[in-house]
Amino acid sequence: MRKKLEEMPLYRKAEEIRQTVRTICDLIPEENNYLQETKMHMLENTLVMQAKIAGAYSVNLWDLKMENAAIIRKCARELLVSYHSLTAFGFDEADYYLIVRKQLEEFRLLFREWVASFDPKKFIVDEWGLFNPPGIPQDYVQSDAELDFLDEDDDGLDFGFDPGDFEGYDSSDDNFEDEGGD
């Protein structure tokens, strides 16, 4: 699964952006606290983008894919405007960041194509009403037949464990102490 993920054009472009941002961040002076905060935020956004691409790749549910896609979009947009923070806080090498903005435009086009490939028939109603496919109202009652896709093989996804390892597992054997709370 990891190899197929890393071969995805969108993931490869996200990695290219991460590497470019990392290189530019290495030029940020240590003594400027504002730029250091901006640097941390930029690096975080690149990592979250890749993690959410992987998260969306590993599920078939349209609503979960769209939730990940929304977070990816947010991170990409924050990266896009980071140029303004770099210039506002006096980063002398800010013009290098225009490379990242070009890469983000290339990423955006790949992203749109990727999101269009999500299958809107493979969804579970989002009780929050935010990530239902087009035409599905918030109070939609889903029939069992609409959930048959849940029984399908997940395209050979490998999560690194054998479900058979859990046969005979009894959760009542777990000894967790109640830590109080509400």
mmCIF file of C-alpha atoms in Angstrom:
data_model
loop_
_atom_site.group_PDB
_atom_site.id
_atom_site.type_symbol
_atom_site.label_atom_id
_atom_site.label_comp_id
_atom_site.label_asym_id
_atom_site.label_seq_id
_atom_site.Cartn_x
_atom_site.Cartn_y
_atom_site.Cartn_z
ATOM 1 C CA MET A 1 0.000 0.000 0.000
ATOM 2 C CA ARG A 2 2.782 2.452 0.901
ATOM 3 C CA LYS A 3 4.485 2.015 -2.472
ATOM 4 C CA LYS A 4 1.227 2.736 -4.365
ATOM 5 C CA LEU A 5 0.618 5.784 -2.185
ATOM 6 C CA GLU A 6 4.101 7.158 -2.819
ATOM 7 C CA GLU A 7 3.609 6.689 -6.573
ATOM 8 C CA MET A 8 0.468 8.862 -6.610
ATOM 9 C CA PRO A 9 1.105 12.126 -8.493
ATOM 10 C CA LEU A 10 -0.635 14.109 -5.731
ATOM 11 C CA TYR A 11 1.495 12.542 -2.998
ATOM 12 C CA ARG A 12 4.678 13.054 -5.034
ATOM 13 C CA LYS A 13 3.800 16.729 -5.529
ATOM 14 C CA ALA A 14 3.120 17.091 -1.785
ATOM 15 C CA GLU A 15 6.555 15.587 -1.102
ATOM 16 C CA GLU A 16 8.133 18.012 -3.567
ATOM 17 C CA ILE A 17 6.434 20.900 -1.762
ATOM 18 C CA ARG A 18 7.598 19.564 1.614
ATOM 19 C CA GLN A 19 11.200 19.371 0.417
ATOM 20 C CA THR A 20 11.104 22.876 -1.071
ATOM 21 C CA VAL A 21 9.545 24.347 2.079
ATOM 22 C CA ARG A 22 12.151 22.521 4.192
ATOM 23 C CA THR A 23 14.988 23.976 2.089
ATOM 24 C CA ILE A 24 13.590 27.506 2.370
ATOM 25 C CA CYS A 25 12.981 27.099 6.098
ATOM 26 C CA ASP A 26 16.640 26.186 6.560
ATOM 27 C CA LEU A 27 17.424 29.766 5.472
ATOM 28 C CA ILE A 28 15.257 31.353 8.179
ATOM 29 C CA PRO A 29 17.368 33.077 10.852
ATOM 30 C CA GLU A 30 17.209 31.472 14.306
ATOM 31 C CA GLU A 31 17.033 34.817 16.122
ATOM 32 C CA ASN A 32 13.726 35.924 14.545
ATOM 33 C CA ASN A 33 10.991 34.391 16.722
ATOM 34 C CA TYR A 34 8.185 35.468 14.385
ATOM 35 C CA LEU A 35 9.836 33.757 11.440
ATOM 36 C CA GLN A 36 10.554 30.680 13.565
ATOM 37 C CA GLU A 37 6.836 30.405 14.373
ATOM 38 C CA THR A 38 5.995 30.836 10.692
ATOM 39 C CA LYS A 39 8.554 28.151 9.843
ATOM 40 C CA MET A 40 6.987 25.669 12.278
ATOM 41 C CA HIS A 41 3.526 26.357 10.892
ATOM 42 C CA MET A 42 4.690 25.912 7.284
ATOM 43 C CA LEU A 43 6.464 22.627 8.045
ATOM 44 C CA GLU A 44 3.443 21.360 9.963
ATOM 45 C CA ASN A 45 1.160 22.108 7.018
ATOM 46 C CA THR A 46 3.363 20.129 4.615
ATOM 47 C CA LEU A 47 3.362 17.116 6.927
ATOM 48 C CA VAL A 48 -0.391 17.265 7.545
ATOM 49 C CA MET A 49 -1.024 17.408 3.793
ATOM 50 C CA GLN A 50 0.882 14.169 3.266
ATOM 51 C CA ALA A 51 -0.709 12.471 6.262
ATOM 52 C CA LYS A 52 -4.210 13.372 5.082
ATOM 53 C CA ILE A 53 -3.497 12.181 1.536
ATOM 54 C CA ALA A 54 -2.453 8.856 3.068
ATOM 55 C CA GLY A 55 -5.558 8.850 5.272
ATOM 56 C CA ALA A 56 -7.886 9.461 2.336
ATOM 57 C CA TYR A 57 -6.048 6.889 0.240
ATOM 58 C CA SER A 58 -6.540 4.205 2.883
ATOM 59 C CA VAL A 59 -10.361 4.432 3.052
ATOM 60 C CA ASN A 60 -13.195 3.920 0.589
ATOM 61 C CA LEU A 61 -15.745 6.110 2.366
ATOM 62 C CA TRP A 62 -16.540 9.266 0.403
ATOM 63 C CA ASP A 63 -17.269 11.273 3.544
ATOM 64 C CA LEU A 64 -13.913 10.415 5.143
ATOM 65 C CA LYS A 65 -12.073 11.122 1.900
ATOM 66 C CA MET A 66 -13.783 14.520 1.682
ATOM 67 C CA GLU A 67 -12.988 15.309 5.306
ATOM 68 C CA ASN A 68 -9.308 14.631 4.626
ATOM 69 C CA ALA A 69 -9.505 16.615 1.386
ATOM 70 C CA ALA A 70 -10.896 19.638 3.246
ATOM 71 C CA ILE A 71 -7.972 19.551 5.681
ATOM 72 C CA ILE A 72 -5.490 19.201 2.805
ATOM 73 C CA ARG A 73 -7.048 22.220 1.092
ATOM 74 C CA LYS A 74 -6.837 24.253 4.306
ATOM 75 C CA CYS A 75 -3.143 23.419 4.726
ATOM 76 C CA ALA A 76 -2.377 24.217 1.083
ATOM 77 C CA ARG A 77 -4.153 27.567 1.320
ATOM 78 C CA GLU A 78 -2.248 28.429 4.490
ATOM 79 C CA LEU A 79 0.995 27.562 2.714
ATOM 80 C CA LEU A 80 -0.046 29.745 -0.196
ATOM 81 C CA VAL A 81 -0.370 32.842 1.997
ATOM 82 C CA SER A 82 2.772 32.120 4.035
ATOM 83 C CA TYR A 83 4.712 34.260 1.582
ATOM 84 C CA HIS A 84 3.036 37.313 3.105
ATOM 85 C CA SER A 85 4.132 36.309 6.620
ATOM 86 C CA LEU A 86 7.686 35.756 5.450
ATOM 87 C CA THR A 87 7.863 39.200 3.869
ATOM 88 C CA ALA A 88 6.027 40.915 6.749
ATOM 89 C CA PHE A 89 8.488 39.495 9.278
ATOM 90 C CA GLY A 90 11.519 40.542 7.247
ATOM 91 C CA PHE A 91 12.723 37.292 5.673
ATOM 92 C CA ASP A 92 15.325 38.403 3.127
ATOM 93 C CA GLU A 93 14.962 35.243 1.029
ATOM 94 C CA ALA A 94 11.147 35.358 0.773
ATOM 95 C CA ASP A 95 11.210 35.496 -3.023
ATOM 96 C CA TYR A 96 12.345 31.861 -3.056
ATOM 97 C CA TYR A 97 8.908 31.057 -1.671
ATOM 98 C CA LEU A 98 7.379 31.943 -5.030
ATOM 99 C CA ILE A 99 8.623 28.490 -6.115
ATOM 100 C CA VAL A 100 6.336 26.951 -3.484
ATOM 101 C CA ARG A 101 3.397 28.984 -4.746
ATOM 102 C CA LYS A 102 3.983 27.614 -8.263
ATOM 103 C CA GLN A 103 4.171 24.073 -6.862
ATOM 104 C CA LEU A 104 0.940 24.655 -4.937
ATOM 105 C CA GLU A 105 -0.837 25.638 -8.152
ATOM 106 C CA GLU A 106 0.347 22.376 -9.739
ATOM 107 C CA PHE A 107 -0.801 20.562 -6.580
ATOM 108 C CA ARG A 108 -4.235 22.236 -6.791
ATOM 109 C CA LEU A 109 -4.821 20.889 -10.297
ATOM 110 C CA LEU A 110 -3.815 17.361 -9.249
ATOM 111 C CA PHE A 111 -5.966 17.712 -6.129
ATOM 112 C CA ARG A 112 -9.089 18.591 -8.138
ATOM 113 C CA GLU A 113 -8.587 15.539 -10.355
ATOM 114 C CA TRP A 114 -8.015 13.334 -7.300
ATOM 115 C CA VAL A 115 -11.153 14.545 -5.474
ATOM 116 C CA ALA A 116 -13.231 14.009 -8.628
ATOM 117 C CA SER A 117 -12.202 10.330 -8.496
ATOM 118 C CA PHE A 118 -13.926 9.750 -5.116
ATOM 119 C CA ASP A 119 -16.987 7.495 -5.426
ATOM 120 C CA PRO A 120 -19.987 9.348 -3.904
ATOM 121 C CA LYS A 121 -21.968 6.088 -3.719
ATOM 122 C CA LYS A 122 -19.621 4.785 -1.020
ATOM 123 C CA PHE A 123 -20.665 6.853 1.951
ATOM 124 C CA ILE A 124 -22.112 6.655 5.406
ATOM 125 C CA VAL A 125 -24.431 9.522 6.284
ATOM 126 C CA ASP A 126 -22.507 12.250 8.081
ATOM 127 C CA GLU A 127 -24.634 13.001 11.136
ATOM 128 C CA TRP A 128 -22.966 16.412 11.339
ATOM 129 C CA GLY A 129 -24.280 17.146 7.854
ATOM 130 C CA LEU A 130 -21.000 18.500 6.569
ATOM 131 C CA PHE A 131 -19.615 15.718 4.386
ATOM 132 C CA ASN A 132 -22.623 14.101 2.744
ATOM 133 C CA PRO A 133 -22.408 13.589 -1.023
ATOM 134 C CA PRO A 134 -24.271 16.089 -3.213
ATOM 135 C CA GLY A 135 -28.039 15.573 -3.007
ATOM 136 C CA ILE A 136 -27.958 13.758 0.341
ATOM 137 C CA PRO A 137 -29.828 15.794 2.993
ATOM 138 C CA GLN A 138 -28.767 15.893 6.641
ATOM 139 C CA ASP A 139 -31.743 13.775 7.727
ATOM 140 C CA TYR A 140 -31.247 11.123 5.026
ATOM 141 C CA VAL A 141 -31.979 7.574 6.201
ATOM 142 C CA GLN A 142 -29.574 5.161 4.586
ATOM 143 C CA SER A 143 -30.836 1.696 3.635
ATOM 144 C CA ASP A 144 -28.875 -1.483 4.310
ATOM 145 C CA ALA A 145 -28.572 -2.064 0.556
ATOM 146 C CA GLU A 146 -26.707 1.231 0.223
ATOM 147 C CA LEU A 147 -24.123 -0.068 2.673
ATOM 148 C CA ASP A 148 -23.360 -3.312 0.814
ATOM 149 C CA PHE A 149 -20.088 -1.789 -0.391
ATOM 150 C CA LEU A 150 -18.800 -2.087 3.192
ATOM 151 C CA ASP A 151 -18.540 -5.842 2.642
ATOM 152 C CA GLU A 152 -16.287 -5.386 -0.400
ATOM 153 C CA ASP A 153 -12.550 -5.897 -0.260
ATOM 154 C CA ASP A 154 -10.759 -2.584 0.307
ATOM 155 C CA ASP A 155 -8.628 -2.946 -2.842
ATOM 156 C CA GLY A 156 -6.116 -5.093 -1.018
ATOM 157 C CA LEU A 157 -5.303 -2.467 1.589
ATOM 158 C CA ASP A 158 -2.712 -3.715 4.056
ATOM 159 C CA PHE A 159 -2.914 -2.217 7.519
ATOM 160 C CA GLY A 160 -0.009 -4.241 8.876
ATOM 161 C CA PHE A 161 -1.948 -6.717 11.005
ATOM 162 C CA ASP A 162 -3.904 -9.911 10.563
ATOM 163 C CA PRO A 163 -7.550 -9.634 11.700
ATOM 164 C CA GLY A 164 -7.262 -13.292 12.691
ATOM 165 C CA ASP A 165 -4.989 -12.171 15.525
ATOM 166 C CA PHE A 166 -8.099 -10.870 17.260
ATOM 167 C CA GLU A 167 -10.138 -14.088 17.094
ATOM 168 C CA GLY A 168 -11.214 -15.113 20.549
ATOM 169 C CA TYR A 169 -10.367 -11.697 21.982
ATOM 170 C CA ASP A 170 -12.514 -10.829 24.970
ATOM 171 C CA SER A 171 -12.405 -7.175 26.004
ATOM 172 C CA SER A 172 -13.764 -8.049 29.446
ATOM 173 C CA ASP A 173 -10.311 -9.487 30.191
ATOM 174 C CA ASP A 174 -8.790 -5.986 29.983
ATOM 175 C CA ASN A 175 -8.104 -4.473 33.384
ATOM 176 C CA PHE A 176 -8.464 -0.742 32.929
ATOM 177 C CA GLU A 177 -9.024 1.367 36.001
ATOM 178 C CA ASP A 178 -11.635 4.069 35.804
ATOM 179 C CA GLU A 179 -9.802 7.367 36.052
ATOM 180 C CA GLY A 180 -12.922 9.241 37.028
ATOM 181 C CA GLY A 181 -14.026 12.208 35.024
ATOM 182 C CA ASP A 182 -17.508 13.143 33.989
#
